[in-house]
mmCIF file of C-alpha atoms and ligand atoms in Angstrom:
data_model
loop_
_atom_site.group_PDB
_atom_site.id
_atom_site.type_symbol
_atom_site.label_atom_id
_atom_site.label_comp_id
_atom_site.label_asym_id
_atom_site.label_seq_id
_atom_site.Cartn_x
_atom_site.Cartn_y
_atom_site.Cartn_z
ATOM 1 C CA UNK A 28 -1.482 -10.242 -11.359
ATOM 2 C CA UNK A 29 -2.087 -7.880 -13.514
ATOM 3 C CA UNK A 30 -2.416 -4.138 -11.154
ATOM 4 C CA UNK A 31 0.796 -1.872 -12.748
ATOM 5 C CA UNK A 32 2.443 0.819 -11.800
ATOM 6 C CA UNK A 33 0.012 4.314 -12.759
ATOM 7 C CA UNK A 34 3.452 5.514 -13.781
ATOM 8 C CA UNK A 35 4.087 3.550 -16.272
ATOM 9 C CA UNK A 36 0.968 3.009 -17.868
ATOM 10 C CA UNK A 37 0.199 6.047 -18.913
ATOM 11 C CA UNK A 38 3.374 7.378 -19.679
ATOM 12 C CA UNK A 39 3.151 4.463 -22.163
ATOM 13 C CA UNK A 40 -0.018 5.686 -23.048
ATOM 14 C CA UNK A 41 1.903 9.354 -23.402
ATOM 15 C CA UNK A 42 4.885 7.453 -25.448
ATOM 16 C CA UNK A 43 3.250 5.927 -27.573
ATOM 17 C CA UNK A 44 0.305 7.808 -28.958
ATOM 18 C CA UNK A 45 -2.957 6.506 -27.542
ATOM 19 C CA UNK A 46 -5.564 7.278 -24.085
ATOM 20 C CA UNK A 47 -6.086 5.066 -21.210
ATOM 21 C CA UNK A 48 -9.938 5.368 -19.726
ATOM 22 C CA UNK A 49 -10.360 6.313 -16.385
ATOM 23 C CA UNK A 50 -14.050 5.116 -16.341
ATOM 24 C CA UNK A 51 -15.431 6.086 -12.419
ATOM 25 C CA UNK A 52 -16.897 2.940 -11.065
ATOM 26 C CA UNK A 53 -20.273 3.208 -8.750
ATOM 27 C CA UNK A 54 -20.988 -0.180 -7.962
ATOM 28 C CA UNK A 55 -20.065 -3.811 -9.178
ATOM 29 C CA UNK A 56 -22.310 -3.510 -11.978
ATOM 30 C CA UNK A 57 -20.172 -1.037 -13.192
ATOM 31 C CA UNK A 58 -16.690 -2.508 -12.273
ATOM 32 C CA UNK A 59 -17.293 -5.534 -13.746
ATOM 33 C CA UNK A 60 -18.436 -4.051 -16.672
ATOM 34 C CA UNK A 61 -15.363 -2.134 -17.264
ATOM 35 C CA UNK A 62 -12.531 -4.744 -16.169
ATOM 36 C CA UNK A 63 -14.940 -7.330 -18.899
ATOM 37 C CA UNK A 64 -14.852 -4.556 -21.517
ATOM 38 C CA UNK A 65 -10.827 -4.357 -21.055
ATOM 39 C CA UNK A 66 -10.310 -7.862 -21.929
ATOM 40 C CA UNK A 67 -12.555 -8.545 -24.700
ATOM 41 C CA UNK A 68 -9.950 -6.399 -27.009
ATOM 42 C CA UNK A 69 -7.162 -6.628 -24.224
ATOM 43 C CA UNK A 70 -7.151 -2.859 -23.438
ATOM 44 C CA UNK A 71 -4.910 -1.601 -20.237
ATOM 45 C CA UNK A 72 -7.842 0.580 -17.495
ATOM 46 C CA UNK A 73 -7.826 2.309 -14.942
ATOM 47 C CA UNK A 74 -10.646 1.645 -12.323
ATOM 48 C CA UNK A 75 -11.340 4.860 -10.814
ATOM 49 C CA UNK A 76 -13.520 5.760 -7.568
ATOM 50 C CA UNK A 77 -14.547 9.609 -7.264
ATOM 51 C CA UNK A 78 -14.335 10.878 -3.366
ATOM 52 C CA UNK A 79 -18.000 12.475 -4.370
ATOM 53 C CA UNK A 80 -19.621 8.946 -5.462
ATOM 54 C CA UNK A 81 -18.950 7.963 -1.365
ATOM 55 C CA UNK A 82 -22.526 8.778 -0.903
ATOM 56 C CA UNK A 83 -23.443 6.148 -2.844
ATOM 57 C CA UNK A 84 -21.011 2.783 -1.786
ATOM 58 C CA UNK A 85 -18.685 2.333 1.116
ATOM 59 C CA UNK A 86 -15.665 3.327 -0.213
ATOM 60 C CA UNK A 87 -13.594 0.237 2.138
ATOM 61 C CA UNK A 88 -15.596 -2.553 0.449
ATOM 62 C CA UNK A 89 -15.446 -0.800 -2.853
ATOM 63 C CA UNK A 90 -11.964 -1.055 -2.354
ATOM 64 C CA UNK A 91 -12.261 -4.483 -1.952
ATOM 65 C CA UNK A 92 -13.933 -5.952 -4.551
ATOM 66 C CA UNK A 93 -12.013 -3.750 -7.040
ATOM 67 C CA UNK A 94 -9.113 -4.775 -6.209
ATOM 68 C CA UNK A 95 -9.862 -8.363 -6.330
ATOM 69 C CA UNK A 96 -11.271 -7.659 -9.942
ATOM 70 C CA UNK A 97 -7.832 -6.389 -10.639
ATOM 71 C CA UNK A 98 -5.795 -8.981 -9.263
ATOM 72 C CA UNK A 99 -7.811 -11.555 -11.202
ATOM 73 C CA UNK A 100 -8.058 -9.063 -14.413
ATOM 74 C CA UNK A 101 -5.737 -10.959 -17.422
ATOM 75 C CA UNK A 102 -4.851 -7.285 -19.416
ATOM 76 C CA UNK A 103 -3.498 -4.577 -16.615
ATOM 77 C CA UNK A 104 -5.185 -2.182 -14.381
ATOM 78 C CA UNK A 105 -4.398 0.431 -11.815
ATOM 79 C CA UNK A 106 -6.588 1.904 -8.968
ATOM 80 C CA UNK A 107 -7.029 5.580 -8.623
ATOM 81 C CA UNK A 108 -9.027 7.148 -6.075
ATOM 82 C CA UNK A 109 -10.538 10.442 -8.432
ATOM 83 C CA UNK A 110 -11.296 14.111 -7.268
ATOM 84 C CA UNK A 111 -10.148 13.028 -4.120
ATOM 85 C CA UNK A 112 -11.403 15.750 -1.111
ATOM 86 C CA UNK A 113 -8.115 16.182 0.922
ATOM 87 C CA UNK A 114 -4.090 14.907 1.713
ATOM 88 C CA UNK A 115 -6.142 13.058 4.506
ATOM 89 C CA UNK A 116 -8.144 10.973 1.441
ATOM 90 C CA UNK A 117 -5.158 10.046 -0.160
ATOM 91 C CA UNK A 118 -3.594 9.038 2.502
ATOM 92 C CA UNK A 119 -6.820 6.637 3.385
ATOM 93 C CA UNK A 120 -7.233 5.525 -0.539
ATOM 94 C CA UNK A 121 -3.552 4.679 -0.882
ATOM 95 C CA UNK A 122 -4.283 2.539 2.515
ATOM 96 C CA UNK A 123 -6.953 0.724 0.979
ATOM 97 C CA UNK A 124 -4.697 0.221 -2.324
ATOM 98 C CA UNK A 125 -5.317 2.700 -4.893
ATOM 99 C CA UNK A 126 -1.826 3.004 -6.443
ATOM 100 C CA UNK A 127 -3.030 6.282 -8.234
ATOM 101 C CA UNK A 128 -4.753 9.188 -6.581
ATOM 102 C CA UNK A 129 -5.561 12.520 -7.299
ATOM 103 C CA UNK A 130 -6.049 15.453 -4.999
ATOM 104 C CA UNK A 131 -8.490 18.322 -6.821
ATOM 105 C CA UNK A 132 -7.240 21.658 -5.254
ATOM 106 C CA UNK A 133 -7.976 23.355 -8.821
ATOM 107 C CA UNK A 134 -10.164 25.486 -6.702
ATOM 108 C CA UNK A 135 -7.827 27.410 -4.897
ATOM 109 C CA UNK A 136 -5.038 29.738 -5.422
ATOM 110 C CA UNK A 137 -2.085 28.079 -7.639
ATOM 111 C CA UNK A 138 0.224 28.684 -4.582
ATOM 112 C CA UNK A 139 -2.416 26.660 -2.410
ATOM 113 C CA UNK A 140 -2.956 24.433 -5.230
ATOM 114 C CA UNK A 141 1.011 23.109 -5.008
ATOM 115 C CA UNK A 142 1.790 23.410 -2.061
ATOM 116 C CA UNK A 143 -1.821 21.056 -1.116
ATOM 117 C CA UNK A 144 -0.528 18.974 -3.862
ATOM 118 C CA UNK A 145 3.041 19.150 -3.438
ATOM 119 C CA UNK A 146 2.381 17.772 0.203
ATOM 120 C CA UNK A 147 0.334 14.642 -1.253
ATOM 121 C CA UNK A 148 2.753 13.292 -3.871
ATOM 122 C CA UNK A 149 5.677 13.625 -0.808
ATOM 123 C CA UNK A 150 3.353 11.040 1.276
ATOM 124 C CA UNK A 151 2.447 8.815 -2.003
ATOM 125 C CA UNK A 152 5.985 8.708 -3.747
ATOM 126 C CA UNK A 153 6.866 7.148 -0.001
ATOM 127 C CA UNK A 154 4.216 4.124 -1.011
ATOM 128 C CA UNK A 155 5.362 3.412 -5.021
ATOM 129 C CA UNK A 156 2.143 5.754 -5.827
ATOM 130 C CA UNK A 157 1.614 8.030 -8.778
ATOM 131 C CA UNK A 158 -0.305 11.400 -8.418
ATOM 132 C CA UNK A 159 -2.083 13.468 -10.972
ATOM 133 C CA UNK A 160 -2.919 16.973 -9.575
ATOM 134 C CA UNK A 161 -5.109 19.174 -10.947
ATOM 135 C CA UNK A 162 -4.317 22.976 -12.728
ATOM 136 C CA UNK A 163 -6.829 25.298 -14.045
ATOM 137 C CA UNK A 164 -10.863 24.710 -13.172
ATOM 138 C CA UNK A 165 -13.373 21.586 -14.953
ATOM 139 C CA UNK A 166 -16.575 22.773 -14.362
ATOM 140 C CA UNK A 167 -20.107 20.319 -13.937
ATOM 141 C CA UNK A 168 -20.825 17.731 -11.632
ATOM 142 C CA UNK A 169 -20.580 13.589 -12.944
ATOM 143 C CA UNK A 170 -23.718 11.891 -14.225
ATOM 144 C CA UNK A 171 -25.801 15.596 -13.808
ATOM 145 C CA UNK A 172 -26.771 17.964 -16.507
ATOM 146 C CA UNK A 173 -23.487 20.229 -16.849
ATOM 147 C CA UNK A 174 -25.961 23.484 -17.729
ATOM 148 C CA UNK A 175 -27.492 22.652 -13.965
ATOM 149 C CA UNK A 176 -23.978 23.168 -12.455
ATOM 150 C CA UNK A 177 -23.166 26.431 -14.280
ATOM 151 C CA UNK A 178 -19.379 26.729 -12.265
ATOM 152 C CA UNK A 179 -16.891 29.010 -14.627
ATOM 153 C CA UNK A 180 -14.886 26.769 -16.621
ATOM 154 C CA UNK A 181 -10.867 28.189 -15.997
ATOM 155 C CA UNK A 182 -8.946 27.610 -19.249
ATOM 156 C CA UNK A 183 -4.815 25.639 -17.980
ATOM 157 C CA UNK A 184 -2.560 28.510 -18.526
ATOM 158 C CA UNK A 185 0.397 26.700 -20.755
ATOM 159 C CA UNK A 186 3.106 28.093 -18.470
ATOM 160 C CA UNK A 187 1.553 27.963 -14.727
ATOM 161 C CA UNK A 188 1.090 24.442 -15.785
ATOM 162 C CA UNK A 189 4.477 24.000 -16.971
ATOM 163 C CA UNK A 190 5.370 25.656 -12.974
ATOM 164 C CA UNK A 191 2.665 23.408 -11.737
ATOM 165 C CA UNK A 192 4.268 20.262 -13.265
ATOM 166 C CA UNK A 193 7.852 21.099 -11.337
ATOM 167 C CA UNK A 194 7.539 22.260 -8.540
ATOM 168 C CA UNK A 195 4.830 19.506 -7.241
ATOM 169 C CA UNK A 196 6.167 16.418 -9.439
ATOM 170 C CA UNK A 197 2.954 15.248 -10.362
ATOM 171 C CA UNK A 198 3.231 11.731 -12.426
ATOM 172 C CA UNK A 199 0.295 13.037 -14.676
ATOM 173 C CA UNK A 200 -2.204 16.621 -14.945
ATOM 174 C CA UNK A 201 -5.327 17.518 -15.286
ATOM 175 C CA UNK A 202 -5.889 20.223 -17.534
ATOM 176 C CA UNK A 203 -9.024 22.554 -18.196
ATOM 177 C CA UNK A 204 -9.592 22.808 -22.122
ATOM 178 C CA UNK A 205 -12.611 23.528 -22.042
ATOM 179 C CA UNK A 206 -14.197 19.649 -21.320
ATOM 180 C CA UNK A 207 -17.254 20.114 -18.560
ATOM 181 C CA UNK A 208 -18.015 17.412 -16.444
ATOM 182 C CA UNK A 209 -21.599 15.454 -16.980
ATOM 183 C CA UNK A 210 -23.617 16.121 -20.044
ATOM 184 C CA UNK A 211 -23.382 19.155 -22.163
ATOM 185 C CA UNK A 212 -26.176 21.138 -24.146
ATOM 186 C CA UNK A 213 -24.225 22.425 -27.819
ATOM 187 C CA UNK A 214 -21.403 21.191 -28.899
ATOM 188 C CA UNK A 215 -18.242 21.903 -26.597
ATOM 189 C CA UNK A 216 -15.609 23.943 -27.729
ATOM 190 C CA UNK A 217 -12.346 22.927 -27.225
ATOM 191 C CA UNK A 218 -9.149 25.142 -26.973
ATOM 192 C CA UNK A 219 -6.251 22.484 -29.114
ATOM 193 C CA UNK A 220 -4.027 25.336 -29.580
ATOM 194 C CA UNK A 221 -3.719 25.560 -25.660
ATOM 195 C CA UNK A 222 -3.630 21.720 -25.235
ATOM 196 C CA UNK A 223 -0.541 21.563 -27.611
ATOM 197 C CA UNK A 224 1.077 24.443 -25.385
ATOM 198 C CA UNK A 225 0.359 22.615 -22.277
ATOM 199 C CA UNK A 226 1.766 18.877 -23.661
ATOM 200 C CA UNK A 227 4.805 20.806 -24.919
ATOM 201 C CA UNK A 228 5.376 22.484 -21.760
ATOM 202 C CA UNK A 229 4.677 19.909 -19.483
ATOM 203 C CA UNK A 230 6.072 17.109 -21.016
ATOM 204 C CA UNK A 231 4.515 14.393 -19.455
ATOM 205 C CA UNK A 232 0.878 12.298 -19.343
ATOM 206 C CA UNK A 233 -2.559 15.213 -19.900
ATOM 207 C CA UNK A 234 -5.522 14.133 -18.220
ATOM 208 C CA UNK A 235 -8.541 15.240 -19.563
ATOM 209 C CA UNK A 236 -11.969 14.813 -17.348
ATOM 210 C CA UNK A 237 -15.612 15.222 -18.373
ATOM 211 C CA UNK A 238 -14.667 13.137 -21.517
ATOM 212 C CA UNK A 239 -18.696 12.249 -22.367
ATOM 213 C CA UNK A 240 -20.369 13.869 -24.437
ATOM 214 C CA UNK A 241 -17.290 15.080 -27.038
ATOM 215 C CA UNK A 242 -17.279 13.470 -30.720
ATOM 216 C CA UNK A 243 -15.280 11.005 -32.184
ATOM 217 C CA UNK A 244 -12.882 13.752 -33.911
ATOM 218 C CA UNK A 245 -12.309 15.328 -30.199
ATOM 219 C CA UNK A 246 -11.403 12.284 -28.726
ATOM 220 C CA UNK A 247 -8.316 11.728 -31.207
ATOM 221 C CA UNK A 248 -7.534 15.736 -31.462
ATOM 222 C CA UNK A 249 -6.948 15.446 -27.698
ATOM 223 C CA UNK A 250 -5.007 11.791 -27.952
ATOM 224 C CA UNK A 251 -2.673 13.914 -30.596
ATOM 225 C CA UNK A 252 -2.056 16.402 -27.903
ATOM 226 C CA UNK A 253 -0.661 14.398 -25.423
ATOM 227 C CA UNK A 254 -3.827 13.285 -23.484
ATOM 228 C CA UNK A 255 -3.479 10.094 -22.056
ATOM 229 C CA UNK A 256 -5.844 9.238 -20.241
ATOM 230 C CA UNK A 257 -10.155 10.509 -20.446
ATOM 231 C CA UNK A 258 -12.066 10.113 -17.070
ATOM 232 C CA UNK A 259 -15.392 8.769 -18.151
ATOM 233 C CA UNK A 260 -18.649 8.328 -16.295
ATOM 234 C CA UNK A 261 -22.049 10.130 -17.425
ATOM 235 C CA UNK A 262 -22.065 7.992 -20.456
ATOM 236 C CA UNK A 263 -21.695 5.154 -18.132
ATOM 237 C CA UNK A 264 -24.482 6.007 -15.987
ATOM 238 C CA UNK A 265 -26.613 7.192 -18.256
ATOM 239 C CA UNK A 266 -26.485 3.217 -20.458
ATOM 240 C CA UNK A 267 -27.388 2.088 -17.203
ATOM 241 C CA UNK A 268 -30.214 3.928 -16.086
ATOM 242 C CA UNK A 269 -31.734 3.802 -20.214
ATOM 243 C CA UNK A 270 -31.525 0.078 -19.695
ATOM 244 C CA UNK A 271 -33.439 0.169 -15.807
ATOM 245 C CA UNK A 272 -35.768 3.007 -17.241
ATOM 246 C CA UNK A 273 -36.970 0.465 -20.243
ATOM 247 C CA UNK A 274 -36.922 -2.028 -18.959
ATOM 248 C CA UNK A 275 -39.545 -0.711 -15.800
ATOM 249 C CA UNK A 276 -41.782 0.271 -18.693
ATOM 250 C CA UNK A 277 -42.197 -2.820 -19.972
ATOM 251 C CA UNK A 278 -42.115 -5.086 -16.593
ATOM 252 C CA UNK A 279 -43.403 -2.734 -14.247
ATOM 253 C CA UNK A 280 -43.490 -5.545 -11.568
ATOM 254 C CA UNK A 281 -40.043 -6.189 -12.250
ATOM 255 C CA UNK A 282 -37.659 -5.947 -8.874
ATOM 256 C CA UNK A 283 -34.155 -5.324 -8.865
ATOM 257 C CA UNK A 284 -32.267 -7.850 -10.456
ATOM 258 C CA UNK A 285 -34.917 -7.514 -13.017
ATOM 259 C CA UNK A 286 -34.836 -3.965 -13.123
ATOM 260 C CA UNK A 287 -31.080 -4.528 -13.543
ATOM 261 C CA UNK A 288 -30.740 -6.755 -16.423
ATOM 262 C CA UNK A 289 -28.724 -6.066 -18.858
ATOM 263 C CA UNK A 290 -27.183 -3.276 -16.997
ATOM 264 C CA UNK A 291 -23.462 -4.539 -17.349
ATOM 265 C CA UNK A 292 -23.699 -5.265 -21.147
ATOM 266 C CA UNK A 293 -24.507 -1.224 -21.733
ATOM 267 C CA UNK A 294 -22.515 -0.542 -20.080
ATOM 268 C CA UNK A 295 -19.714 -2.618 -21.218
ATOM 269 C CA UNK A 296 -20.381 -1.793 -24.660
ATOM 270 C CA UNK A 297 -19.745 1.638 -23.830
ATOM 271 C CA UNK A 298 -16.610 1.333 -22.297
ATOM 272 C CA UNK A 299 -15.519 -0.799 -25.389
ATOM 273 C CA UNK A 300 -16.254 1.372 -27.712
ATOM 274 C CA UNK A 301 -13.892 3.706 -26.030
ATOM 275 C CA UNK A 302 -11.410 1.124 -25.600
ATOM 276 C CA UNK A 303 -11.273 0.878 -29.002
ATOM 277 C CA UNK A 304 -11.746 5.086 -30.259
ATOM 278 C CA UNK A 305 -8.935 5.697 -27.579
ATOM 279 C CA UNK A 306 -6.619 3.299 -28.955
ATOM 280 C CA UNK A 307 -5.818 1.587 -25.322
ATOM 281 C CA UNK A 308 -8.086 -2.010 -27.150
ATOM 282 C CA UNK A 309 -5.020 -4.274 -27.892
ATOM 283 C CA UNK A 310 -2.294 -2.725 -25.871
ATOM 284 C CA UNK A 311 -2.482 -5.021 -23.319
ATOM 285 C CA UNK A 312 0.532 -7.650 -23.228
ATOM 286 C CA UNK A 313 2.370 -4.726 -24.543
ATOM 287 C CA UNK A 314 1.952 -2.743 -21.356
ATOM 288 C CA UNK A 315 2.337 -6.239 -19.245
ATOM 289 C CA UNK A 316 5.772 -6.338 -20.883
ATOM 290 C CA UNK A 317 6.650 -3.145 -20.102
ATOM 291 C CA UNK A 318 5.354 -1.842 -17.265
ATOM 292 C CA UNK A 319 6.659 -2.272 -13.241
ATOM 293 C CA UNK A 320 3.880 -4.763 -12.026
ATOM 294 C CA UNK A 321 2.389 -3.485 -9.119
ATOM 295 C CA UNK A 322 3.415 -5.951 -5.622
ATOM 296 C CA UNK A 323 3.106 -5.627 -2.048
ATOM 297 C CA UNK A 324 5.355 -6.292 0.287
ATOM 298 C CA UNK A 325 4.973 -8.550 3.344
ATOM 299 C CA UNK A 326 6.694 -7.443 6.081
ATOM 300 C CA UNK A 327 7.240 -10.416 8.478
ATOM 301 C CA UNK A 328 8.192 -10.705 11.768
ATOM 302 C CA UNK A 329 9.144 -13.955 14.371
ATOM 303 C CA UNK A 330 10.077 -12.901 17.941
ATOM 304 C CA UNK A 331 10.357 -14.758 20.960
ATOM 305 C CA UNK A 332 9.757 -12.709 24.081
ATOM 306 C CA UNK A 333 11.635 -11.241 27.415
ATOM 307 C CA UNK A 334 10.298 -10.035 30.486
ATOM 308 C CA UNK A 335 7.043 -9.559 30.155
ATOM 309 C CA UNK A 336 4.013 -12.525 30.134
ATOM 310 C CA UNK A 337 2.005 -14.098 27.353
ATOM 311 C CA UNK A 338 -0.869 -11.632 28.318
ATOM 312 C CA UNK A 339 1.308 -7.985 27.920
ATOM 313 C CA UNK A 340 2.072 -9.752 24.141
ATOM 314 C CA UNK A 341 -1.908 -8.808 22.935
ATOM 315 C CA UNK A 342 -1.520 -5.426 25.071
ATOM 316 C CA UNK A 343 1.172 -4.728 22.807
ATOM 317 C CA UNK A 344 0.130 -6.120 19.816
ATOM 318 C CA UNK A 345 -2.607 -4.206 20.077
ATOM 319 C CA UNK A 346 -1.220 -1.255 20.194
ATOM 320 C CA UNK A 347 0.911 -2.071 17.194
ATOM 321 C CA UNK A 348 -2.022 -2.331 15.197
ATOM 322 C CA UNK A 349 -2.780 0.842 15.641
ATOM 323 C CA UNK A 350 -0.761 2.991 15.590
ATOM 324 C CA UNK A 351 0.763 0.837 12.770
ATOM 325 C CA UNK A 352 -2.448 0.670 10.829
ATOM 326 C CA UNK A 353 -1.886 4.623 10.324
ATOM 327 C CA UNK A 354 1.496 4.923 8.072
ATOM 328 C CA UNK A 355 0.903 5.754 4.841
ATOM 329 C CA UNK A 356 1.609 2.274 2.676
ATOM 330 C CA UNK A 357 0.501 0.265 5.764
ATOM 331 C CA UNK A 358 -2.497 -2.320 3.834
ATOM 332 C CA UNK A 359 -2.784 -4.704 6.892
ATOM 333 C CA UNK A 360 -0.994 -5.167 10.254
ATOM 334 C CA UNK A 361 -1.570 -8.880 11.183
ATOM 335 C CA UNK A 362 -0.343 -10.194 14.641
ATOM 336 C CA UNK A 363 0.123 -13.476 15.605
ATOM 337 C CA UNK A 364 0.817 -16.321 18.228
ATOM 338 C CA UNK A 365 1.643 -19.873 16.782
ATOM 339 C CA UNK A 366 -0.600 -22.549 16.619
ATOM 340 C CA UNK A 367 2.181 -25.897 17.932
ATOM 341 C CA UNK A 368 3.330 -25.660 21.118
ATOM 342 C CA UNK A 369 6.715 -26.053 20.366
ATOM 343 C CA UNK A 370 7.509 -23.903 17.531
ATOM 344 C CA UNK A 371 10.590 -21.942 17.675
ATOM 345 C CA UNK A 372 9.482 -18.782 17.585
ATOM 346 C CA UNK A 373 5.806 -17.733 19.446
ATOM 347 C CA UNK A 374 4.737 -14.172 17.892
ATOM 348 C CA UNK A 375 4.487 -12.548 14.484
ATOM 349 C CA UNK A 376 3.686 -9.614 13.055
ATOM 350 C CA UNK A 377 3.154 -9.071 9.030
ATOM 351 C CA UNK A 378 2.570 -5.900 7.963
ATOM 352 C CA UNK A 379 1.713 -5.682 4.439
ATOM 353 C CA UNK A 380 2.656 -2.751 2.958
ATOM 354 C CA UNK A 381 1.469 -1.443 -0.431
ATOM 355 C CA UNK A 382 4.735 -1.004 -2.455
ATOM 356 C CA UNK A 383 8.313 -1.884 -2.310
ATOM 357 C CA UNK A 384 9.015 1.755 -1.708
ATOM 358 C CA UNK A 385 7.094 1.428 1.762
ATOM 359 C CA UNK A 386 10.453 -0.477 3.401
ATOM 360 C CA UNK A 387 12.320 3.410 4.016
ATOM 361 C CA UNK A 388 9.253 5.016 4.409
ATOM 362 C CA UNK A 389 7.820 2.735 7.753
ATOM 363 C CA UNK A 390 11.162 2.422 9.221
ATOM 364 C CA UNK A 391 11.609 5.420 9.392
ATOM 365 C CA UNK A 392 8.274 7.431 10.414
ATOM 366 C CA UNK A 393 7.671 8.484 13.859
ATOM 367 C CA UNK A 394 4.683 6.236 14.357
ATOM 368 C CA UNK A 395 6.921 3.112 13.918
ATOM 369 C CA UNK A 396 9.792 3.969 15.475
ATOM 370 C CA UNK A 397 8.468 5.320 18.760
ATOM 371 C CA UNK A 398 6.539 2.006 18.720
ATOM 372 C CA UNK A 399 9.533 0.219 17.591
ATOM 373 C CA UNK A 400 11.836 1.544 20.458
ATOM 374 C CA UNK A 401 8.886 1.936 23.230
ATOM 375 C CA UNK A 402 7.381 -0.960 23.615
ATOM 376 C CA UNK A 403 8.907 -3.676 20.997
ATOM 377 C CA UNK A 404 12.383 -3.814 20.874
ATOM 378 C CA UNK A 405 13.211 -3.402 24.758
ATOM 379 C CA UNK A 406 11.253 -6.941 24.060
ATOM 380 C CA UNK A 407 11.758 -8.745 21.518
ATOM 381 C CA UNK A 408 15.697 -9.294 21.220
ATOM 382 C CA UNK A 409 15.440 -12.404 19.768
ATOM 383 C CA UNK A 410 13.331 -11.989 16.202
ATOM 384 C CA UNK A 411 13.907 -12.388 12.654
ATOM 385 C CA UNK A 412 12.586 -9.697 10.196
ATOM 386 C CA UNK A 413 12.466 -10.545 6.742
ATOM 387 C CA UNK A 414 10.526 -8.134 4.216
ATOM 388 C CA UNK A 415 8.782 -10.722 0.957
ATOM 389 C CA UNK A 416 7.385 -9.605 -2.030
ATOM 390 C CA UNK A 417 5.262 -11.525 -3.845
ATOM 391 C CA UNK A 418 2.397 -12.666 -5.358
ATOM 392 C CA UNK A 419 -1.149 -12.826 -4.706
ATOM 393 C CA UNK A 420 -2.986 -15.554 -6.445
ATOM 394 C CA UNK A 421 -6.971 -14.913 -6.076
ATOM 395 C CA UNK A 422 -9.758 -16.981 -7.058
ATOM 396 C CA UNK A 423 -9.304 -20.408 -8.456
ATOM 397 C CA UNK A 424 -7.984 -20.903 -12.209
ATOM 398 C CA UNK A 425 -10.664 -20.453 -15.000
ATOM 399 C CA UNK A 426 -12.678 -18.301 -12.417
ATOM 400 C CA UNK A 427 -12.358 -15.288 -14.099
ATOM 401 C CA UNK A 428 -14.070 -12.704 -16.237
ATOM 402 C CA UNK A 429 -13.569 -14.879 -19.578
ATOM 403 C CA UNK A 430 -15.177 -18.032 -17.336
ATOM 404 C CA UNK A 431 -18.823 -15.871 -16.724
HETATM 405 P P1 13P B 520 -17.809 12.921 -16.715
HETATM 406 O O1 13P B 520 -18.589 12.140 -16.111
HETATM 407 O O2 13P B 520 -18.225 14.166 -17.882
HETATM 408 O O3 13P B 520 -17.610 11.677 -18.372
HETATM 409 O O4 13P B 520 -16.674 12.910 -16.346
HETATM 410 C C1 13P B 520 -16.245 12.125 -15.794
HETATM 411 C C2 13P B 520 -15.210 12.613 -15.059
HETATM 412 O O5 13P B 520 -13.898 13.792 -15.655
HETATM 413 C C3 13P B 520 -14.068 12.378 -14.075
HETATM 414 O O6 13P B 520 -13.399 12.656 -13.146
#
């Protein structure tokens, strides 16, 4: 249940002078470690899945596990697509359960970045999903040496940042003030004055990418100037890597589980260190009390048909499952037939919406309108339709991270 609205979560951090970690995960060890650390120090957290990492895991399978872990957590969690490559990536992420999405068009000219980001914001608004845009360019690649990817850092200009936020309507903005993705050589030179000016001009939560390698003092100053989310990956991957290398040296015959022993603990320790340093530790209960919970809606229809046989009902349902699942915010389309013979209604649709906003998006979407008018309504006059907002109980009581 503790999935919370990401817009609210980041605004809470921005208002209260702390930053939430956007921790990229590339497997179950990462997922479990991040949630475990959050529960240990009662911190809100963002579970981030970066599109550039999709070559390492199946996004759909990872999302199922991530959503389950988030629902079972006792601290507030948001699930975010990090560095989405296109509006289609953002749509896929929303329909798989992300309640925050980033589409990174920061390498494009300003006007194109605005147009692409605005397109994503329009889709996401209709689904209640928060959007992160990026202006300026943060070089490097997560998990690698920044020196290997020496792309030019492009600093964010405060006046452009204000225009970008206004014209796109993003919920939070990633900015470039001297950080790089991946391992840094030497001491980073961060432009805090620029960050302060951006914060003043933009007036909404700022995001810093490339958290690895910054000093405690850097983090404090970033947060003092409006940073409400810090993206962090390489240091977690390095902690995991060090642990595996250590096992490989001590026990060269070790297999997969032997090599991975302790990886989760090593990642969790680093995540917890960040949560305490960034001030998010101890904020979980406030966030749960003050931020809107993230709840799906079940759009339920019971119906009987007239004018077609039962075999034609399945053809109609198959068509519906195919087209309706592509509408933004539709998580799942379930079509059913009554088990009991004498049931008052013989057939059902249960369409899961990501969020209450999807009720209107779905109703007015051309694919839905066409399907309803051409296929469904002419034969299903006898029907009842109700939208239910609810809570999914996942796992047995006590089956949470604390129980491990
Ligand atoms: P680091 O890998 O440098 O921590 O950066 C992570 C990041 O910014 C992900 O978006």
